[in-house]
Amino acid sequence: MRRRVCIVGVGMTPLKALSPEVSYKEMMFEVANKAYNDCGINPRKDVDTFICCSEDYIEGTSIFDEYVPDQLGGALKQVHTIPSDGLFGVCAGILQILTGEFKIAVIEAHAKSSNILTPDGVHMCALDPIYIRPLNVNPIFIAGLEYNSFLYNHLFTKEDCAEVVVKNKKNALKNPYACYGANLTIEDVLNSFPISYPLNELEISSYADGACVVVLASEEVAKDLKKKPIYIDGFSFIQGSPNLEVRSWDFPRATEEAGKRAYEMAGINNPNREIDFCEIDDTYSYKELQHAIALNLNETIINPSGGSLGMGYIYEGTGLMRLIMAVLQLRGEAGSFQVRINNDLPRKAVVQSWRGIPTENSCVLVLSRE
Amino acid sequence: MKNFFATPLRDEDFKKKNFCYETWIGNCFYAWDCGKAIGRYLEGLKEGKILGVKCPKCERIMVPPRIFCEWCFVLVEDFVELKDTGKINTFSISYISWDMKRLEKPQIPAVIEIDGASPGYGILHLISEVDPKDVKVGMRVKAVWKEEKEREGKITDIKYFRPY
Ligand SMILES: [Zn+2]
């Protein structure tokens, strides 16, 4: 059997639309403490490697890796940052531990979305500067192109997508970490302001502020820590095409590929039957349906946390926050939003993230509690 | 190495648009939350004070303030008022502006170890009212503040440090 890496500690702030009372450093310090207390470790003595996921344009500070060590306990230790979603950082941590040179890894991601005054202007900088940006269209049009192609090529309707919004925002009402829970109807969603056809305003997850820390450990070390470890049975991270002209618009092929690899590693043959619940990307309404079919999870419980639509979108922290939600479920610590399968706690879960437009990437983790 | 057939480009070719290229001016604006420690530090500057914090474990007094000690990894909440004097730890003399123009009067950025803070704890600021060739490591300096009514809770509420 393959060696497995474990999740031994998690820490997260409840998401908020605004957070003027704390700086990003103070937010990181708070959640890092939560995660270290969760597993009973001292970061100055016990942690071998720190990985942060952050993007300079989103922070508003370039060479951002310089600013992360102190508040995590990583001063004069091995620290690096990855400009991608938090789950990609988890994969980097897994790989480092699998080398045998590192026993405990800390992964961090956060967002101070409220500090970005021009999110669309920042997003614009992600497009090709020579032959896309000069067209001067708000980058959300890319979600419109995907959504339209998805409806055209598959047997899904706009009502099905609106239902995702209704479900996730309702789930979020039970989740104390979420800040955009609501009781809506399908009509509310369909009648909300059109943003980029066929995408309406309520189908877009809203920006939030928050921070997440996850502690990973090798199986041998995990056994001696405070809580029962959650095992990472399979993982994969896949990058798609940067070209808007030739990609697969209707279907997230990177997610399908990442799923195949992660399932193979975890020995999952029939995800719909073997996986109890999943936390998958729902940055936009249609993304949840796309990701669910790409991962063969459309018959499982999807996004009991309320997803990004219900919890809020925290840029690179989004995947990590969904991983933390899944860990709480598997441990039986999800309280008011705990999933039960025939009165028992769930055993296996899938977590998937996507870095948002204009990317075509995907990261998939298969988790279990045994 | 083979010779390439290529046309060298000069500044003039860019100005006259003698070839195709694209430019982009980003629309990226931010407003950063200062939080507890730096928020209090800026309030102190507005009142004409330099504030530091004391670690409850190693008892170091750190400036600028932060809510954690990066070495002990404990919460730090004890603010202390420091003097507005100190000594130069290191300095440079900058003869170019941020956009690479020659400066007639050079700027002197320096790390100033603040009196009352632990050794090695200083803030970054500018030195003035001195001939650049007379600036020395270890030189005693004092903050020159803006008038009280002009202070806004910014690092520039201190205009510069001068020898004293
Ligand atoms: Zn200390």
XYZ file of C-alpha atoms and ligand atoms in Angstrom:
535
model
C 0.000 0.000 0.000
C 1.044 3.549 -0.764
C 2.204 5.721 2.154
C -0.473 8.211 3.127
C -0.172 11.749 4.449
C -2.633 12.886 7.128
C -4.477 16.065 7.996
C -3.880 16.543 11.710
C -4.915 20.121 12.410
C -7.197 22.789 10.948
C -7.945 26.412 11.750
C -10.211 28.924 10.074
C -11.940 32.242 10.722
C -15.659 32.603 10.065
C -15.846 34.449 6.743
C -16.887 38.106 6.690
C -17.667 40.628 3.991
C -15.422 43.171 5.791
C -12.750 42.774 8.475
C -11.278 46.211 9.306
C -10.479 45.108 12.880
C -7.580 42.850 11.841
C -4.689 43.000 9.393
C -4.013 39.978 7.188
C -1.047 39.146 9.443
C -3.249 39.185 12.532
C -5.856 37.043 10.769
C -3.145 34.513 9.821
C -1.755 34.471 13.391
C -5.210 33.779 14.816
C -5.993 30.831 12.508
C -2.475 29.418 12.754
C -2.883 29.313 16.542
C -6.232 27.549 16.145
C -4.700 24.937 13.849
C -1.659 24.369 16.094
C -3.886 24.018 19.175
C -6.117 21.645 17.199
C -3.237 19.167 16.898
C -1.179 20.216 19.914
C 2.034 21.262 18.187
C 4.487 24.115 18.669
C 5.320 25.628 15.265
C 8.740 26.850 16.418
C 9.827 23.306 17.332
C 7.660 20.834 15.463
C 7.027 22.202 11.953
C 9.520 21.392 9.190
C 8.032 23.284 6.246
C 5.526 26.105 5.677
C 3.660 26.666 2.392
C 1.489 29.714 1.694
C -0.792 30.130 -1.310
C -1.048 33.739 -2.376
C -1.022 35.846 -5.499
C 0.772 39.209 -5.539
C -1.940 40.988 -7.543
C -4.541 39.935 -4.968
C -2.389 41.021 -2.021
C -1.444 44.315 -3.657
C 2.170 43.617 -2.634
C 4.681 42.014 -4.949
C 7.161 39.339 -3.824
C 4.561 38.501 -1.189
C 6.384 35.401 0.114
C 8.573 37.826 2.060
C 5.621 38.781 4.279
C 4.314 35.401 5.459
C 6.723 33.639 7.854
C 6.526 35.620 11.136
C 2.820 35.265 11.855
C 2.888 31.494 11.167
C 5.859 30.719 13.394
C 8.051 30.289 10.320
C 10.742 32.908 11.000
C 14.130 31.565 9.815
C 12.540 28.269 8.771
C 11.748 26.616 5.410
C 8.937 28.679 3.887
C 7.737 29.141 0.328
C 4.634 30.445 -1.408
C 2.696 29.103 -4.369
C 0.598 31.487 -6.447
C -2.403 29.178 -6.723
C -5.389 27.818 -4.837
C -4.722 26.459 -1.329
C -5.259 22.814 -2.365
C -2.232 23.082 -4.672
C -0.285 24.038 -1.539
C -1.645 20.934 0.196
C -0.359 18.800 -2.711
C 3.069 20.459 -2.394
C 3.023 19.667 1.337
C 2.047 16.037 0.682
C 4.920 15.658 -1.778
C 7.399 17.170 0.670
C 6.316 14.784 3.433
C 6.457 11.814 1.041
C 10.150 12.542 0.433
C 10.695 11.414 4.026
C 12.672 14.576 4.793
C 9.744 16.450 6.385
C 7.356 15.207 9.076
C 4.999 18.134 9.645
C 3.939 20.699 7.014
C 1.782 23.795 7.464
C -0.347 25.134 4.605
C -1.867 28.620 4.735
C -4.093 30.690 2.449
C -6.153 33.803 3.096
C -7.949 36.672 1.409
C -8.615 40.269 2.305
C -10.986 40.644 -0.623
C -12.491 43.784 0.896
C -9.101 45.497 0.535
C -9.164 45.151 -3.265
C -11.003 48.230 -4.501
C -10.943 47.166 -8.163
C -11.379 43.360 -8.259
C -12.360 43.455 -11.937
C -9.270 45.522 -12.763
C -7.090 42.972 -10.961
C -8.874 40.141 -12.775
C -8.284 41.886 -16.092
C -4.535 41.539 -15.488
C -4.962 37.734 -15.701
C -5.902 37.948 -19.395
C -3.451 37.897 -22.287
C -2.164 41.483 -22.559
C -1.710 41.537 -26.331
C -4.685 39.923 -27.969
C -7.421 39.680 -25.241
C -7.140 42.697 -22.913
C -7.349 45.331 -25.666
C -10.901 44.082 -26.434
C -11.731 45.644 -23.061
C -14.499 43.298 -21.880
C -15.067 42.563 -18.184
C -13.321 39.188 -17.611
C -16.501 37.630 -16.192
C -17.454 37.085 -19.853
C -15.314 33.913 -19.653
C -17.784 32.415 -17.173
C -20.561 33.410 -19.577
C -18.845 31.548 -22.430
C -18.402 28.428 -20.285
C -21.943 28.534 -18.955
C -23.499 29.001 -22.406
C -21.482 26.152 -23.887
C -22.403 23.925 -20.923
C -26.138 24.545 -21.416
C -25.854 24.083 -25.198
C -23.945 20.793 -25.045
C -25.448 19.056 -22.004
C -28.912 18.168 -20.754
C -28.934 20.836 -18.064
C -31.121 23.926 -17.878
C -30.677 27.313 -16.317
C -33.239 26.227 -13.694
C -30.936 23.345 -12.693
C -28.115 25.855 -12.170
C -30.370 28.222 -10.228
C -31.300 25.293 -7.983
C -27.623 24.916 -7.035
C -27.663 28.502 -5.748
C -30.861 27.929 -3.761
C -29.478 24.700 -2.206
C -26.044 26.099 -1.309
C -27.305 29.348 0.177
C -29.789 27.340 2.252
C -27.030 24.967 3.468
C -24.949 28.008 4.434
C -27.659 29.201 6.842
C -26.668 26.279 9.091
C -22.911 26.878 8.807
C -21.421 29.347 11.328
C -18.367 29.885 9.065
C -20.550 31.116 6.162
C -21.506 34.724 5.525
C -23.868 34.554 2.528
C -26.577 32.120 3.629
C -30.100 32.971 2.390
C -33.514 31.556 1.716
C -34.061 32.104 -2.003
C -36.318 30.698 -4.709
C -35.302 29.593 -8.200
C -37.226 32.624 -9.507
C -35.146 34.966 -7.319
C -32.030 33.595 -8.980
C -33.421 33.650 -12.526
C -34.714 37.204 -12.056
C -31.498 38.563 -10.571
C -29.490 41.082 -12.601
C -27.916 39.663 -15.797
C -24.122 39.956 -15.588
C -22.782 38.119 -18.625
C -25.323 35.989 -20.471
C -26.430 33.437 -19.313
C -24.902 34.242 -15.901
C -27.018 36.222 -13.411
C -25.843 38.119 -10.352
C -27.006 35.561 -7.746
C -25.165 32.774 -9.590
C -21.792 34.344 -8.734
C -20.211 33.686 -5.340
C -19.504 36.900 -3.420
C -16.093 37.983 -2.170
C -15.281 37.539 1.517
C -12.385 37.983 3.956
C -10.936 35.016 5.818
C -7.928 32.818 6.504
C -7.281 29.072 6.690
C -4.458 26.917 8.024
C -4.119 23.149 7.588
C -1.435 21.021 9.276
C -0.240 17.856 7.504
C 1.842 15.069 9.006
C 3.293 11.740 8.040
C 1.239 8.734 9.180
C 3.794 7.777 11.856
C 3.805 11.258 13.429
C 0.033 11.719 13.077
C -0.680 8.745 15.362
C 0.841 10.543 18.355
C -0.976 13.866 17.905
C -4.093 15.154 19.659
C -6.887 14.062 17.319
C -7.616 11.101 15.074
C -5.975 11.881 11.726
C -7.890 12.300 8.474
C -6.105 10.398 5.709
C -5.401 11.711 2.222
C -5.958 8.564 0.141
C -5.519 10.226 -3.246
C -4.525 13.566 -4.708
C -3.925 15.168 -8.080
C -3.469 18.647 -9.502
C -3.903 19.331 -13.195
C -3.354 22.436 -15.299
C -5.487 23.063 -18.405
C -4.979 25.281 -21.428
C -4.224 28.994 -21.131
C -5.731 29.570 -24.572
C -9.264 30.887 -24.540
C -9.516 29.992 -28.234
C -9.058 26.228 -28.070
C -10.108 24.996 -24.655
C -12.994 22.652 -23.824
C -15.643 25.233 -23.017
C -18.505 22.974 -22.036
C -16.695 20.541 -19.761
C -13.906 20.895 -17.134
C -11.467 18.350 -18.559
C -8.775 19.239 -15.983
C -11.185 18.274 -13.187
C -12.043 14.995 -14.929
C -8.333 14.194 -15.315
C -7.476 15.170 -11.715
C -10.391 13.042 -10.496
C -9.272 9.980 -12.499
C -5.767 10.160 -11.051
C -6.872 10.809 -7.466
C -9.455 7.978 -7.617
C -6.896 5.573 -9.014
C -4.481 6.417 -6.212
C -7.235 6.011 -3.605
C -8.610 2.797 -5.137
C -12.028 4.331 -5.793
C -13.872 2.595 -8.647
C -17.382 3.970 -8.267
C -17.236 7.449 -6.728
C -21.005 7.907 -6.631
C -21.329 4.771 -4.489
C -18.121 4.959 -2.434
C -17.931 8.676 -1.581
C -20.302 9.918 1.127
C -20.170 13.641 0.378
C -18.068 16.170 -1.499
C -16.958 19.777 -1.264
C -16.455 20.851 -4.874
C -15.959 24.193 -6.569
C -19.088 26.312 -7.062
C -17.570 29.718 -7.788
C -20.470 30.041 -10.260
C -23.734 28.056 -10.192
C -22.981 25.927 -13.283
C -19.484 25.027 -12.013
C -20.919 22.776 -9.295
C -22.862 20.726 -11.889
C -19.846 20.607 -14.233
C -17.505 19.475 -11.468
C -20.008 16.949 -10.081
C -20.376 15.174 -13.430
C -16.646 15.394 -14.212
C -15.940 13.655 -10.881
C -18.879 11.198 -11.027
C -20.243 12.623 -7.796
C -23.631 13.868 -8.989
C -25.487 11.338 -6.799
C -23.649 12.180 -3.554
C -24.298 14.949 -1.015
C -22.733 18.027 -2.626
C -21.415 21.034 -0.695
C -23.108 20.600 2.687
C -21.074 23.626 3.872
C -22.948 25.881 1.463
C -19.956 26.097 -0.887
C -18.530 29.364 -2.129
C -22.013 30.537 -3.129
C -23.151 30.282 0.485
C -19.917 30.760 2.432
C -18.168 33.374 0.308
C -15.255 33.393 -2.128
C -11.803 33.937 -0.597
C -9.585 33.672 -3.689
C -6.654 31.287 -2.975
C -8.167 30.367 0.389
C -11.244 28.846 -1.247
C -9.955 25.276 -1.691
C -8.432 25.213 1.788
C -11.666 26.394 3.396
C -13.563 23.601 1.632
C -10.967 21.070 2.792
C -11.432 22.281 6.378
C -15.203 21.901 6.024
C -14.703 18.298 4.848
C -12.317 17.533 7.731
C -14.860 18.843 10.264
C -17.516 16.569 8.686
C -15.306 13.448 8.767
C -14.319 14.147 12.385
C -17.943 14.695 13.379
C -17.179 18.277 14.424
C -19.451 20.064 11.928
C -22.182 20.621 14.536
C -25.183 22.388 13.039
C -24.295 21.300 9.489
C -23.067 17.767 10.267
C -23.754 15.198 7.533
C -24.908 11.762 8.677
C -25.207 8.640 6.516
C -27.720 6.251 8.113
C -27.055 7.891 11.494
C -23.318 7.345 11.120
C -20.589 9.882 10.428
C -19.405 10.027 6.792
C -16.345 7.896 6.005
C -15.049 9.146 2.665
C -15.108 12.562 1.021
C -13.800 14.337 -2.066
C -12.597 17.945 -2.071
C -11.969 19.768 -5.354
C -10.920 23.299 -6.207
C -10.626 25.441 -9.310
C -8.637 28.682 -9.401
C -11.382 30.590 -11.200
C -11.457 32.375 -14.537
C -9.500 32.505 -16.776
C -7.877 29.243 -15.604
C -8.754 25.708 -16.590
C -7.057 23.960 -13.663
C -8.265 21.643 -10.937
C -7.065 19.955 -7.773
C -8.736 16.864 -6.256
C -8.212 15.206 -2.868
C -9.815 11.958 -1.664
C -10.126 11.840 2.129
C -11.086 9.134 4.614
C -11.206 8.765 8.376
C -9.833 5.200 8.535
C 26.551 30.669 -32.386
C 24.815 31.491 -35.658
C 24.070 35.052 -36.648
C 20.391 35.924 -36.577
C 18.719 38.070 -39.195
C 17.140 40.711 -36.992
C 16.585 44.449 -36.824
C 17.857 46.093 -33.634
C 15.252 48.337 -31.990
C 16.014 51.770 -30.587
C 14.091 54.009 -28.191
C 13.161 56.127 -31.220
C 11.442 53.144 -32.882
C 9.217 52.707 -29.803
C 8.351 56.407 -29.766
C 7.468 56.482 -33.455
C 5.616 53.144 -33.227
C 7.751 51.796 -36.047
C 6.656 48.261 -35.131
C 3.628 46.632 -33.450
C 3.435 46.455 -29.696
C 0.803 46.722 -26.974
C 0.782 48.598 -23.664
C -1.427 48.236 -20.606
C -2.006 50.443 -17.582
C -3.538 48.300 -14.864
C -6.613 49.462 -12.974
C -5.523 47.986 -9.635
C -6.394 49.867 -6.454
C -6.156 48.657 -2.863
C -6.895 49.907 0.669
C -5.155 47.888 3.388
C -6.655 47.207 6.820
C -3.977 48.114 9.382
C -5.442 45.941 12.127
C -4.804 46.169 15.857
C -1.039 46.621 16.144
C -0.268 48.895 13.201
C -3.577 50.746 13.699
C -2.484 51.659 17.233
C 1.027 52.546 15.988
C -0.437 55.027 13.489
C -2.711 56.541 16.160
C 0.414 57.010 18.285
C 2.208 58.806 15.451
C -0.751 61.163 15.167
C -0.265 61.987 18.855
C 3.468 62.482 18.314
C 4.466 59.188 20.000
C 6.339 56.106 18.855
C 4.711 52.968 20.305
C 6.256 49.531 20.685
C 5.104 46.240 22.219
C 6.659 43.969 24.843
C 6.732 40.173 24.440
C 5.438 38.549 27.664
C 7.838 35.635 27.211
C 11.230 36.890 26.000
C 10.477 40.461 27.164
C 11.859 42.019 23.994
C 10.425 45.417 23.151
C 9.595 45.482 19.462
C 8.895 48.370 17.122
C 6.874 48.725 14.909
C 4.343 46.884 17.094
C 2.859 43.484 16.169
C 0.421 41.239 18.043
C 2.807 38.289 18.085
C 6.446 37.611 18.870
C 7.871 35.852 15.827
C 10.447 33.961 17.913
C 8.294 32.856 20.870
C 5.044 32.652 18.835
C 2.900 34.068 21.624
C 0.237 36.781 21.684
C 1.653 40.239 22.447
C -0.713 42.915 23.766
C 1.402 45.096 26.032
C 1.980 48.480 24.317
C 4.789 50.715 25.566
C 5.625 54.302 24.646
C 9.176 54.709 23.347
C 11.330 57.806 22.913
C 11.474 59.620 19.570
C 15.255 59.397 19.578
C 17.648 56.624 18.626
C 20.800 55.727 16.760
C 21.526 54.816 13.170
C 21.986 51.052 12.679
C 22.645 51.299 8.944
C 22.017 53.844 6.197
C 22.416 54.453 2.487
C 22.625 57.547 0.323
C 20.237 57.355 -2.589
C 21.172 59.448 -5.631
C 18.236 58.378 -7.808
C 14.479 58.890 -7.439
C 12.006 55.954 -7.524
C 11.671 56.476 -11.297
C 15.440 56.481 -11.879
C 15.986 60.231 -12.195
C 19.204 61.798 -10.844
C 18.566 63.587 -7.540
C 20.382 66.834 -6.893
C 19.815 66.448 -3.172
C 20.251 62.750 -2.292
C 17.875 60.953 0.111
C 19.286 59.174 3.161
C 17.166 56.133 4.157
C 18.247 54.607 7.463
C 17.292 52.006 10.067
C 17.010 53.875 13.347
C 17.207 51.851 16.555
C 14.645 53.562 18.777
C 15.570 54.395 22.376
C 13.580 52.174 24.729
C 13.244 49.291 22.228
C 15.393 46.161 22.451
C 18.769 46.292 20.672
C 18.351 45.779 16.938
C 14.729 46.994 16.908
C 14.386 50.013 14.722
C 12.167 51.724 12.227
C 12.973 52.722 8.691
C 12.928 56.450 7.983
C 14.870 59.273 6.340
C 17.749 61.325 7.741
C 17.955 65.040 6.961
C 19.409 68.390 8.142
C 22.886 66.883 7.709
C 25.526 66.776 5.001
C 25.392 63.212 3.569
C 29.135 62.827 4.031
C 28.772 63.417 7.791
C 26.222 60.598 8.391
C 27.711 57.709 10.384
C 26.542 54.361 11.740
C 25.843 54.808 15.447
C 24.981 58.510 15.045
C 22.339 59.774 17.515
C 19.199 61.125 15.816
C 15.826 62.594 16.825
C 12.461 62.662 15.029
C 11.326 65.906 13.410
C 7.521 65.822 13.577
C 4.942 67.574 11.455
C 2.847 70.214 13.197
C 0.129 68.540 15.311
C -2.713 69.801 13.133
C -1.029 68.414 10.000
C -0.536 64.897 11.402
C -2.842 62.231 9.913
C -1.749 58.945 11.487
C 0.843 58.067 8.848
C 4.538 57.204 8.938
C 5.099 60.557 7.222
C 3.831 62.320 10.391
C 7.533 62.115 11.216
C 9.127 64.277 8.518
C 12.598 62.796 9.060
C 15.224 62.235 11.765
C 18.048 64.702 12.334
C 21.290 64.417 14.293
C 21.043 65.692 17.860
Zn 9.219 36.697 22.511
